[in-house]
CSV table of C-alpha atoms and ligand atoms in Angstrom, one decimal:
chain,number,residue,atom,x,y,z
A,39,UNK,CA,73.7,111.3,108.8
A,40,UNK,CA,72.6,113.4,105.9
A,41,UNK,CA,74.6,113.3,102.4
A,42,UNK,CA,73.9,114.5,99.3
A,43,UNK,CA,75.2,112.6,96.5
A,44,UNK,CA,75.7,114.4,92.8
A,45,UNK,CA,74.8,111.1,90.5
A,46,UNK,CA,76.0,110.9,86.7
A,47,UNK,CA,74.2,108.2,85.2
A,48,UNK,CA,76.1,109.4,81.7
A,49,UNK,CA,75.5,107.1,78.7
A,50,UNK,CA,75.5,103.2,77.3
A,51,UNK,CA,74.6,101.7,80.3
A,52,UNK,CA,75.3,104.1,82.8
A,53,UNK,CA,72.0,104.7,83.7
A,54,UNK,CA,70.7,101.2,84.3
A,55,UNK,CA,74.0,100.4,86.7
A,56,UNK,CA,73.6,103.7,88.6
A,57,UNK,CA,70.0,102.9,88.9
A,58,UNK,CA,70.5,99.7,91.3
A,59,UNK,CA,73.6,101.4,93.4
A,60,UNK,CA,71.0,104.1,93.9
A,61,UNK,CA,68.6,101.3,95.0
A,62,UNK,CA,71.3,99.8,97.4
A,63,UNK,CA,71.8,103.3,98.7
A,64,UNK,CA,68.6,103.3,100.1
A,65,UNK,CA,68.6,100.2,101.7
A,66,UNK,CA,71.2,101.1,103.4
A,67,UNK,CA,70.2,104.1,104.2
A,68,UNK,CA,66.7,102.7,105.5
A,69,UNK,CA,68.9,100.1,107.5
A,70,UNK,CA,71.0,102.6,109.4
A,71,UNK,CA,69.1,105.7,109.5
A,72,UNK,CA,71.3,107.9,107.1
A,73,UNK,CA,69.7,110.2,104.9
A,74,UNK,CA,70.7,110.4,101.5
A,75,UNK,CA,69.7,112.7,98.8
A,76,UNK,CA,70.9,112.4,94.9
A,77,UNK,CA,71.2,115.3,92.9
A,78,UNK,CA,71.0,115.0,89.1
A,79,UNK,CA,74.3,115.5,86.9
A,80,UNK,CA,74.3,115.8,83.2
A,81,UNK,CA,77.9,114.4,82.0
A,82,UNK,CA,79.5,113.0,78.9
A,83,UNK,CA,77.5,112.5,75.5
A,84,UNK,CA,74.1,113.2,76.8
A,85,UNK,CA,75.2,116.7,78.0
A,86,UNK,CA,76.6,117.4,74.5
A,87,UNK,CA,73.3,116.1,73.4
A,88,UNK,CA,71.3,118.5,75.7
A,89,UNK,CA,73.5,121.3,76.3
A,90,UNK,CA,76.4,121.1,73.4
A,91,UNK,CA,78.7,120.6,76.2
A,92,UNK,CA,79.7,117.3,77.8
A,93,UNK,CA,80.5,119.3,81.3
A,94,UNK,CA,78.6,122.1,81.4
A,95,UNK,CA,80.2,124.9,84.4
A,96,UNK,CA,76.8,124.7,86.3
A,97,UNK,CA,76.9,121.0,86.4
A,98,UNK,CA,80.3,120.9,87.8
A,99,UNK,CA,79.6,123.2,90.3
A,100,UNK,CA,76.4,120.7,91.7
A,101,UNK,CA,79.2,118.4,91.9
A,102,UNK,CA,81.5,120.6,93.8
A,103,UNK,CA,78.4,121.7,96.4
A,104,UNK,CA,77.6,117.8,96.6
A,105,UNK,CA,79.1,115.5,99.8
A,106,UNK,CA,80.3,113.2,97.1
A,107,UNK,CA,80.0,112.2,93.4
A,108,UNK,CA,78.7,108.8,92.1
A,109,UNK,CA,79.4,108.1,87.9
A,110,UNK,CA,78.2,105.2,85.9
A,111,UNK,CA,80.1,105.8,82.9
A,112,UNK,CA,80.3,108.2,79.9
A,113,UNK,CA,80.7,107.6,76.0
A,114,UNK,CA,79.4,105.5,72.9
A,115,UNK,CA,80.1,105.9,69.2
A,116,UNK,CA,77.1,108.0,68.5
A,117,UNK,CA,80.1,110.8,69.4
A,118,UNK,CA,82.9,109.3,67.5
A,119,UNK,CA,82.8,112.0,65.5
A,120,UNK,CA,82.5,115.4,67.7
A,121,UNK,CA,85.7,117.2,67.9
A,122,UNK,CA,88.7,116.5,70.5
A,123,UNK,CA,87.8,119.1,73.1
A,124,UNK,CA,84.3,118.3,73.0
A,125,UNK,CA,84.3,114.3,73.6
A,126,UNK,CA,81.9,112.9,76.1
A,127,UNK,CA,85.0,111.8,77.9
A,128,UNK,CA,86.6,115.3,78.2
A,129,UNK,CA,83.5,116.3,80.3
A,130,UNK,CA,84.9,113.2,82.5
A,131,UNK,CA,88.4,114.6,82.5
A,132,UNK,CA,87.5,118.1,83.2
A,133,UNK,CA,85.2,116.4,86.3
A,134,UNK,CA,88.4,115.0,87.5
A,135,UNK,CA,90.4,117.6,87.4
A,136,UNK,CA,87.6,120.2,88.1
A,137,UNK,CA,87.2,118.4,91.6
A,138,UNK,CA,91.2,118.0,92.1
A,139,UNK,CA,91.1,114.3,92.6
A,140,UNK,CA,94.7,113.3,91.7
A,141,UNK,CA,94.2,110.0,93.2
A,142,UNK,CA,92.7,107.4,91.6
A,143,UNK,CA,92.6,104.2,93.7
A,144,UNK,CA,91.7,100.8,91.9
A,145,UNK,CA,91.9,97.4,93.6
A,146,UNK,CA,92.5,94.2,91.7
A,147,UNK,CA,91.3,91.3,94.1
A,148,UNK,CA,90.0,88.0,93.1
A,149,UNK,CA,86.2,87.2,94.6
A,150,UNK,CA,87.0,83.4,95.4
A,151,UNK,CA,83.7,82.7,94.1
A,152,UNK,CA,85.0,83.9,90.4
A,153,UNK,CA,88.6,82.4,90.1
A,154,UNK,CA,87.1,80.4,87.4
A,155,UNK,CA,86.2,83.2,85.4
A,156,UNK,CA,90.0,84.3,85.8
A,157,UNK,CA,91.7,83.8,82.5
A,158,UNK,CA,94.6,83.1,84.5
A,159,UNK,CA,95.7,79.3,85.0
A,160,UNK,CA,94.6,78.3,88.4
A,161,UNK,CA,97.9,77.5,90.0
A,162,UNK,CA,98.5,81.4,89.1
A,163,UNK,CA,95.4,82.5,90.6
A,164,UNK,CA,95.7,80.2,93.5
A,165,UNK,CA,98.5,82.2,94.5
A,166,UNK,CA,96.7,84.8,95.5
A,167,UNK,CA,95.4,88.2,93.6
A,168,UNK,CA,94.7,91.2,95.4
A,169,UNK,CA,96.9,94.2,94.7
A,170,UNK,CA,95.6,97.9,94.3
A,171,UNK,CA,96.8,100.6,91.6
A,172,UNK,CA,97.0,104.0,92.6
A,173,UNK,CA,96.9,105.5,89.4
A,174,UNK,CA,97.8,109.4,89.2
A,175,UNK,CA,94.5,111.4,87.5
A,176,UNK,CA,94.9,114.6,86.8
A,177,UNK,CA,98.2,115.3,85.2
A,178,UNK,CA,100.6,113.7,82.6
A,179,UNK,CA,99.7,112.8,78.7
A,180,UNK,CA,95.8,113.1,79.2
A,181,UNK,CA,96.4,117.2,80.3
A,182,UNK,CA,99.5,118.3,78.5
A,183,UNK,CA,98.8,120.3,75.5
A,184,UNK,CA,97.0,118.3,72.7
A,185,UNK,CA,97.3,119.7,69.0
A,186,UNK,CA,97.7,118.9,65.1
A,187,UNK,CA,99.5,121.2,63.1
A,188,UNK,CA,100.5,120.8,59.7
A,189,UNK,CA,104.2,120.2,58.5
A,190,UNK,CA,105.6,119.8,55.1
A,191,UNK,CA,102.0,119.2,53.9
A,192,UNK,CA,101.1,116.3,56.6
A,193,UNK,CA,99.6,116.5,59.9
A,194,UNK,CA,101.1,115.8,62.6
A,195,UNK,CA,99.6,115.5,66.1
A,196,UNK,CA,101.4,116.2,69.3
A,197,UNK,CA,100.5,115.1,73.0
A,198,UNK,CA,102.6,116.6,75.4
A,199,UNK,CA,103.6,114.8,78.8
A,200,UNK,CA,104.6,116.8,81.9
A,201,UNK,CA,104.9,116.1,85.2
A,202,UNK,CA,106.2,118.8,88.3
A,203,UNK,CA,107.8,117.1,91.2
A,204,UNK,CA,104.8,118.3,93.5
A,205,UNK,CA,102.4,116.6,91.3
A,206,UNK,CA,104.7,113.7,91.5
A,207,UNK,CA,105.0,113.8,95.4
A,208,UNK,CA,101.8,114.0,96.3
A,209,UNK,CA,100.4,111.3,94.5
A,210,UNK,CA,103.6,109.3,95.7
A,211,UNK,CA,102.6,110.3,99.6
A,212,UNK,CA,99.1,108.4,98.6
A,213,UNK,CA,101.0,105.3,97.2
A,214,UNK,CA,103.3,105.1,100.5
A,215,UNK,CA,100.4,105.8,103.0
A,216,UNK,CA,98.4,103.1,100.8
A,217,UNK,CA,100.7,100.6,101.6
A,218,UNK,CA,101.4,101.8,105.0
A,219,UNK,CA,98.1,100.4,105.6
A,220,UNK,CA,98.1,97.1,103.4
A,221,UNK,CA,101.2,94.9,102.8
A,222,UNK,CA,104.0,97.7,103.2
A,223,UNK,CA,105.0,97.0,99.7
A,224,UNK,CA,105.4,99.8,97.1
A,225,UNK,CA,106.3,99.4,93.4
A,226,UNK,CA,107.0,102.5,91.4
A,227,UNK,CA,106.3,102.1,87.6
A,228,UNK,CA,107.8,104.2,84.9
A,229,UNK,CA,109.8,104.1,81.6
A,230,UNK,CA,112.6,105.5,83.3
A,231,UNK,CA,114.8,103.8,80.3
A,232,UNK,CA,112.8,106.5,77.9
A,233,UNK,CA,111.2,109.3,79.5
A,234,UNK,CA,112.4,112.3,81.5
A,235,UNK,CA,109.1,112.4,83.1
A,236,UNK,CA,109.6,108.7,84.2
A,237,UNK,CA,113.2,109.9,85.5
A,238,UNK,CA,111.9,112.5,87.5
A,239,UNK,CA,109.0,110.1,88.8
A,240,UNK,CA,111.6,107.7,89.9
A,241,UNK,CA,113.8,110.6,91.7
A,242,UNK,CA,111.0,111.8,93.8
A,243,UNK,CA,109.7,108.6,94.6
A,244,UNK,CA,113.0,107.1,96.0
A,245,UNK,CA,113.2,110.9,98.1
A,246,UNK,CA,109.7,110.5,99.9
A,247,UNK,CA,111.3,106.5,100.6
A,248,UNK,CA,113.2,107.8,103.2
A,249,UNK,CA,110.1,109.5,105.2
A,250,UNK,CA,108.8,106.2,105.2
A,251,UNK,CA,111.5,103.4,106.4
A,252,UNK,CA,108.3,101.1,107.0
A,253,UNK,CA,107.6,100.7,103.6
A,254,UNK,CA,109.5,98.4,100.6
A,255,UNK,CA,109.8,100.6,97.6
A,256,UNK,CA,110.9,98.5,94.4
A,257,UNK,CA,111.2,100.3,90.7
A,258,UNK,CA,109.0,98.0,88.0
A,259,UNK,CA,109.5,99.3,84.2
A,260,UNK,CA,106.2,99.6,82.4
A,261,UNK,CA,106.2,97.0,79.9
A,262,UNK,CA,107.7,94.7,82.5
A,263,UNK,CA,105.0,95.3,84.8
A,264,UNK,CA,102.1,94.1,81.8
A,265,UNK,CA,103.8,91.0,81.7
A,266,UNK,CA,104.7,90.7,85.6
A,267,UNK,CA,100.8,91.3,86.2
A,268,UNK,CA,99.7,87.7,84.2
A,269,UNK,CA,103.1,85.9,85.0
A,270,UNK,CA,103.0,86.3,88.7
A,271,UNK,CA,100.1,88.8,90.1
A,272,UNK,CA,100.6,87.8,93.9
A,273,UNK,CA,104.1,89.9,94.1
A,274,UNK,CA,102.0,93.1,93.9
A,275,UNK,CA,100.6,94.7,96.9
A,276,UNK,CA,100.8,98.2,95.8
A,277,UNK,CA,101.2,100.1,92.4
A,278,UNK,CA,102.0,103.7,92.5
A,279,UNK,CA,102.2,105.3,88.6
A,280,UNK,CA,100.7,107.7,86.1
A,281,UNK,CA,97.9,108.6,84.5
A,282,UNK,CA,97.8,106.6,81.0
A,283,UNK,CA,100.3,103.9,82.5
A,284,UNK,CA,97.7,103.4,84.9
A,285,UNK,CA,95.0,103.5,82.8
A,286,UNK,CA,96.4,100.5,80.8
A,287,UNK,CA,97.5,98.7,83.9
A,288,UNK,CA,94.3,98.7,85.3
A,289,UNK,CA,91.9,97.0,82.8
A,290,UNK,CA,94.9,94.4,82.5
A,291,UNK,CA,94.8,94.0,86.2
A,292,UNK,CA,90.7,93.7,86.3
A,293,UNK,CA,90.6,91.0,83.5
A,294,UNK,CA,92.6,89.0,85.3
A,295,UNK,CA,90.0,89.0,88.5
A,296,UNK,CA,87.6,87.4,86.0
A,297,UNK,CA,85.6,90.5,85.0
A,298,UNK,CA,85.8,94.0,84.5
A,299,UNK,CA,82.7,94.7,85.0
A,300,UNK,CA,83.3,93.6,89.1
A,301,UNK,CA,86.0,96.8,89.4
A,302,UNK,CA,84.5,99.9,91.3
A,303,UNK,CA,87.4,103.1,91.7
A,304,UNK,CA,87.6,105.8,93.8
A,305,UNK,CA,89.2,109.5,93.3
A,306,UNK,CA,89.7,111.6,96.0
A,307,UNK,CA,92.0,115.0,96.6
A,308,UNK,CA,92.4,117.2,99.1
A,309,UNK,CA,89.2,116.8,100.7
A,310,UNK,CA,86.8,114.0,101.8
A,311,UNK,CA,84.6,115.0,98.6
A,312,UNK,CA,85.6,112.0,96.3
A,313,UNK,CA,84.3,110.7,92.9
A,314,UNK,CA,83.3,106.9,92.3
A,315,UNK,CA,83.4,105.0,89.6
A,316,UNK,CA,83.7,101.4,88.0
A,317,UNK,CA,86.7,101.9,85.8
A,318,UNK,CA,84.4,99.9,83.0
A,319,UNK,CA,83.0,101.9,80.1
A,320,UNK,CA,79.6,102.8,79.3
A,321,UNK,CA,79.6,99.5,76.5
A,322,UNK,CA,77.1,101.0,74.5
A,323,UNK,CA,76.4,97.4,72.8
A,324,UNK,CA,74.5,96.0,75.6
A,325,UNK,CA,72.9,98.9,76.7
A,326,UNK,CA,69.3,99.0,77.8
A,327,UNK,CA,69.1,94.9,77.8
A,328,UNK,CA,69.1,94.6,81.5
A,329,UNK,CA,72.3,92.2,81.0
A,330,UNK,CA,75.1,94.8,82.4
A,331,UNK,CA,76.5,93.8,85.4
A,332,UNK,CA,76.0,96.6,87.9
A,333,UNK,CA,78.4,95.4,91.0
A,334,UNK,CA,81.3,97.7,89.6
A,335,UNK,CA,78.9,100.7,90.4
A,336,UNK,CA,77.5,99.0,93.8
A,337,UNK,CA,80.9,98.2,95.0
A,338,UNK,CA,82.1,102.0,93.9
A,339,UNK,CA,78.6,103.6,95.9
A,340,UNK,CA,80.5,100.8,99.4
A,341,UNK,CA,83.6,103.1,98.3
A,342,UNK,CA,81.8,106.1,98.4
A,343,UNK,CA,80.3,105.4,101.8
A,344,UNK,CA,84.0,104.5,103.3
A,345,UNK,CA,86.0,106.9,102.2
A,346,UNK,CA,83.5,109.8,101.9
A,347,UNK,CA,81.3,109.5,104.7
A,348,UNK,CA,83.2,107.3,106.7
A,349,UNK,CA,80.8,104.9,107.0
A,350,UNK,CA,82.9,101.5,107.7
A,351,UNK,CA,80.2,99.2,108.8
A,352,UNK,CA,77.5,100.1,105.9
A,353,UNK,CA,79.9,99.7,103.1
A,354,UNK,CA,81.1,96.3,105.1
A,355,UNK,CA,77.5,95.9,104.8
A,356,UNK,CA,77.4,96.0,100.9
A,357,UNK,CA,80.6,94.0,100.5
A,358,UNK,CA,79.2,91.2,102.0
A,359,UNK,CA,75.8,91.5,100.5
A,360,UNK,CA,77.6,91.4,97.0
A,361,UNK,CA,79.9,87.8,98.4
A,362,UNK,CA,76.8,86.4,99.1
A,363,UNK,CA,74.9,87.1,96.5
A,364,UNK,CA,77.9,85.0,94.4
A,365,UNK,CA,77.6,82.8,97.1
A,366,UNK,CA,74.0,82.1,96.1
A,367,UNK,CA,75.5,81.6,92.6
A,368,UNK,CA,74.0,84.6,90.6
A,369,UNK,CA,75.9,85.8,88.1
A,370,UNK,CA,75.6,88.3,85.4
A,371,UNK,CA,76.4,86.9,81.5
A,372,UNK,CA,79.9,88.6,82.1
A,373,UNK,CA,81.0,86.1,85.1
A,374,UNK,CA,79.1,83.3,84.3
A,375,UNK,CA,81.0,80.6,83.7
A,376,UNK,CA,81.6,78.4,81.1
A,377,UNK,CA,80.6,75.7,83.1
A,378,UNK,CA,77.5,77.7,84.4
A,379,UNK,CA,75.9,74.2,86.6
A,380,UNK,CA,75.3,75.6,89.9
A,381,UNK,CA,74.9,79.1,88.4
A,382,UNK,CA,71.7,81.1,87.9
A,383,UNK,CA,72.0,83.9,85.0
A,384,UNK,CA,70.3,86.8,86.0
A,385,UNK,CA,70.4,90.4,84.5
A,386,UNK,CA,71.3,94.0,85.7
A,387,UNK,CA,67.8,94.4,88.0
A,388,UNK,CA,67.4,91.4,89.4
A,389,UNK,CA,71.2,91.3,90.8
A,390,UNK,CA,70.6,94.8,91.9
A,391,UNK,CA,67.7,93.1,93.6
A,392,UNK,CA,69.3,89.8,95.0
A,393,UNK,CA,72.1,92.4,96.2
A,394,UNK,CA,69.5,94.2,98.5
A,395,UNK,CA,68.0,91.1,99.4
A,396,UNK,CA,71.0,90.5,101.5
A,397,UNK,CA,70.9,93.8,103.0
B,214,IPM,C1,89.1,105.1,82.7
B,214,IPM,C2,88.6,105.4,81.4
B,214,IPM,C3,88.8,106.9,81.1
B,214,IPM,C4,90.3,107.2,81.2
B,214,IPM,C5,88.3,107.4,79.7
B,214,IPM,C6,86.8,107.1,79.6
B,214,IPM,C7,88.6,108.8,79.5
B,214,IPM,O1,89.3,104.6,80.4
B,214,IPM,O2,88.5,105.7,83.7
B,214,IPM,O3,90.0,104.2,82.9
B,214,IPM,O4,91.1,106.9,80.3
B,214,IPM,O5,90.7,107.6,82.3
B,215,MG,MG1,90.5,103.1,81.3
């Protein structure tokens, strides 16, 4: 089958991570005669760089004419400085919401092979972690109006959050039919005790319960779901809830599976046409040093290939290239243990290599 894949290799160490999912691509590709061709995306802080603009219109469009969009990650302080609207991550949120993926899908599961890099206490992690976050991603705080007006000689800087019932639905419908297929268990988490937006969240959540009897639906408050997530992560199977909650939820819920640097995400809207992502940053501090661990990105290109292109067996394929390749006791500096004796460090290219290896 023939695909063409936009690629934003963005900034820190974007490029380098992209650079070995690309590789992996093409072993699999090779392996089960697909054809797959990558066009080139300028995103985030090198865009502002090159064009003054960290999305420019004709790069969004080779993202909407593209099968499916693969993003290393955007961002680094040499931008710290450039206005609001033109921040290398405002090129990622106008990507998002350019391509109308409102549904950000981030799983939290523990590789067995790295519960001792969870910070967690190991009759905690023993318990089991693998829960998902379906994280709303194109609505809420991050798009209400943004602006810093001056009153009675200060500043003062206003973020507005809205959210319509449809916006609320359909990401709910995504939550439900989630965990239709998984455990059948739903938590909704809000600030219902603050917010009108959380009140309304909760309303049409508990209306779209009733179309699907299958399915437990339990409220979680957002504060009590930080704690819930490092008292007792097994109760979760899914998490339904908005953009910036989400946000915060899931780097909490990656740490605890011993790295975030193992995380990929998906985004996906009306259409097959999704965008994939490890929800890590573009941690500008270790980029270029060949010491980033690139598995978010490799395990976000298996994504790509299941929920894009339907391609069950070859992202199965990567999955298991990447358990073995733990198996074999490589590891990055990021999930290498303190105890590291059975343990080979490696850096970015050679676990890109050992991944393909297995391919
Ligand atoms: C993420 C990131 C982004 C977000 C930033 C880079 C805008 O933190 O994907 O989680 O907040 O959505
Ligand atoms: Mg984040």
């Amino acid at each position: 089958m023939a695909q063409n894949i936009a690629v934003i290799r963005g900034d820190g160490i974007g490029p380098e991570i992209v650079e070995q999912a690309l590789l992996v691509l093409n072993r699999v590709a090779e392996r089960f005669g697909h054809e797959f061709t990558y066009t080139d995306v300028d995103m985030g802080g090198n865009a502002i760089d090159k064009w003054g603009d960290p999305l420019p219109q004709e790069m969004l469009q080779r993202c909407l004419d593209s099968d499916s969009v693969l993003l290393g990650a955007v961002g680094g302080p040499k931008w710290n400085d450039v206005p609001g609207p033109m921040r290398p991550e405002k090129g990622l949120l106008r990507l998002r919401a350019g391509m109308g993926v409102y549904s950000n899908n981030r799983p939290a599961k523990i590789w067995p092979q790295l519960a001792s890099a969870s910070p967690l206490k190991q009759e905690i992690v023993d318990k089991g972690i693998d829960f998902l976050i379906v994280r709303e991603l194109i609505g809420g705080i991050y798009f209400g109006k943004h602006e810093t007006v001056t009153e009675n000689g200060e500043k003062v800087a206003i973020d507005e959050l809205r959210y319509s019932e449809e916006e609320i639905r359909r990401i709910g419908r995504i939550g439900f039919e989630t965990a239709r297929k998984r455990g059948k268990r739903l938590c909704s988490v809000e600030k219902s005790n603050v917010l009108d937006s959380s009140r309304l969240w909760k309303k049409v959540m508990h209306e779209l319960a009733a179309e699907y009897p299958d399915v437990a639906l339990s409220d979680m408050l957002v504060d009590n779901c930080a704690m819930q997530i490092v008292r007792d992560p097994s109760q979760f199977d899914v998490i339904v809830t908005e953009n910036m909650f989400g946000d915060i939820l899931s780097d909490e819920a990656s740490m605890i599976t011993g790295s975030i640097g193992m995380i990929p995400s998906s985004s996906l809207g009306q259409t097959s046409r999704g965008l994939y992502e490890p929800i890590h940053g573009s941690a500008p501090d270790i980029a270029g040093k060949d010491v980033a661990n690139p598995i978010g990105t490799i395990l976000a290109a298996a994504m790509m290939l299941r929920y894009s292109f339907d391609m069950e067996k070859e992202a199965d394929a990567i999955e298991s290239a990447v358990s073995q390749v733990l198996d074999a006791g490589y590891r990055t500096r990021d999930i290498l243990p303190a105890d590291p004796t059975g343990c080979t460090l490696v850096g970015c290219q050679e676990m890109g290599r050992r991944i393909i290896e297995n391919l």
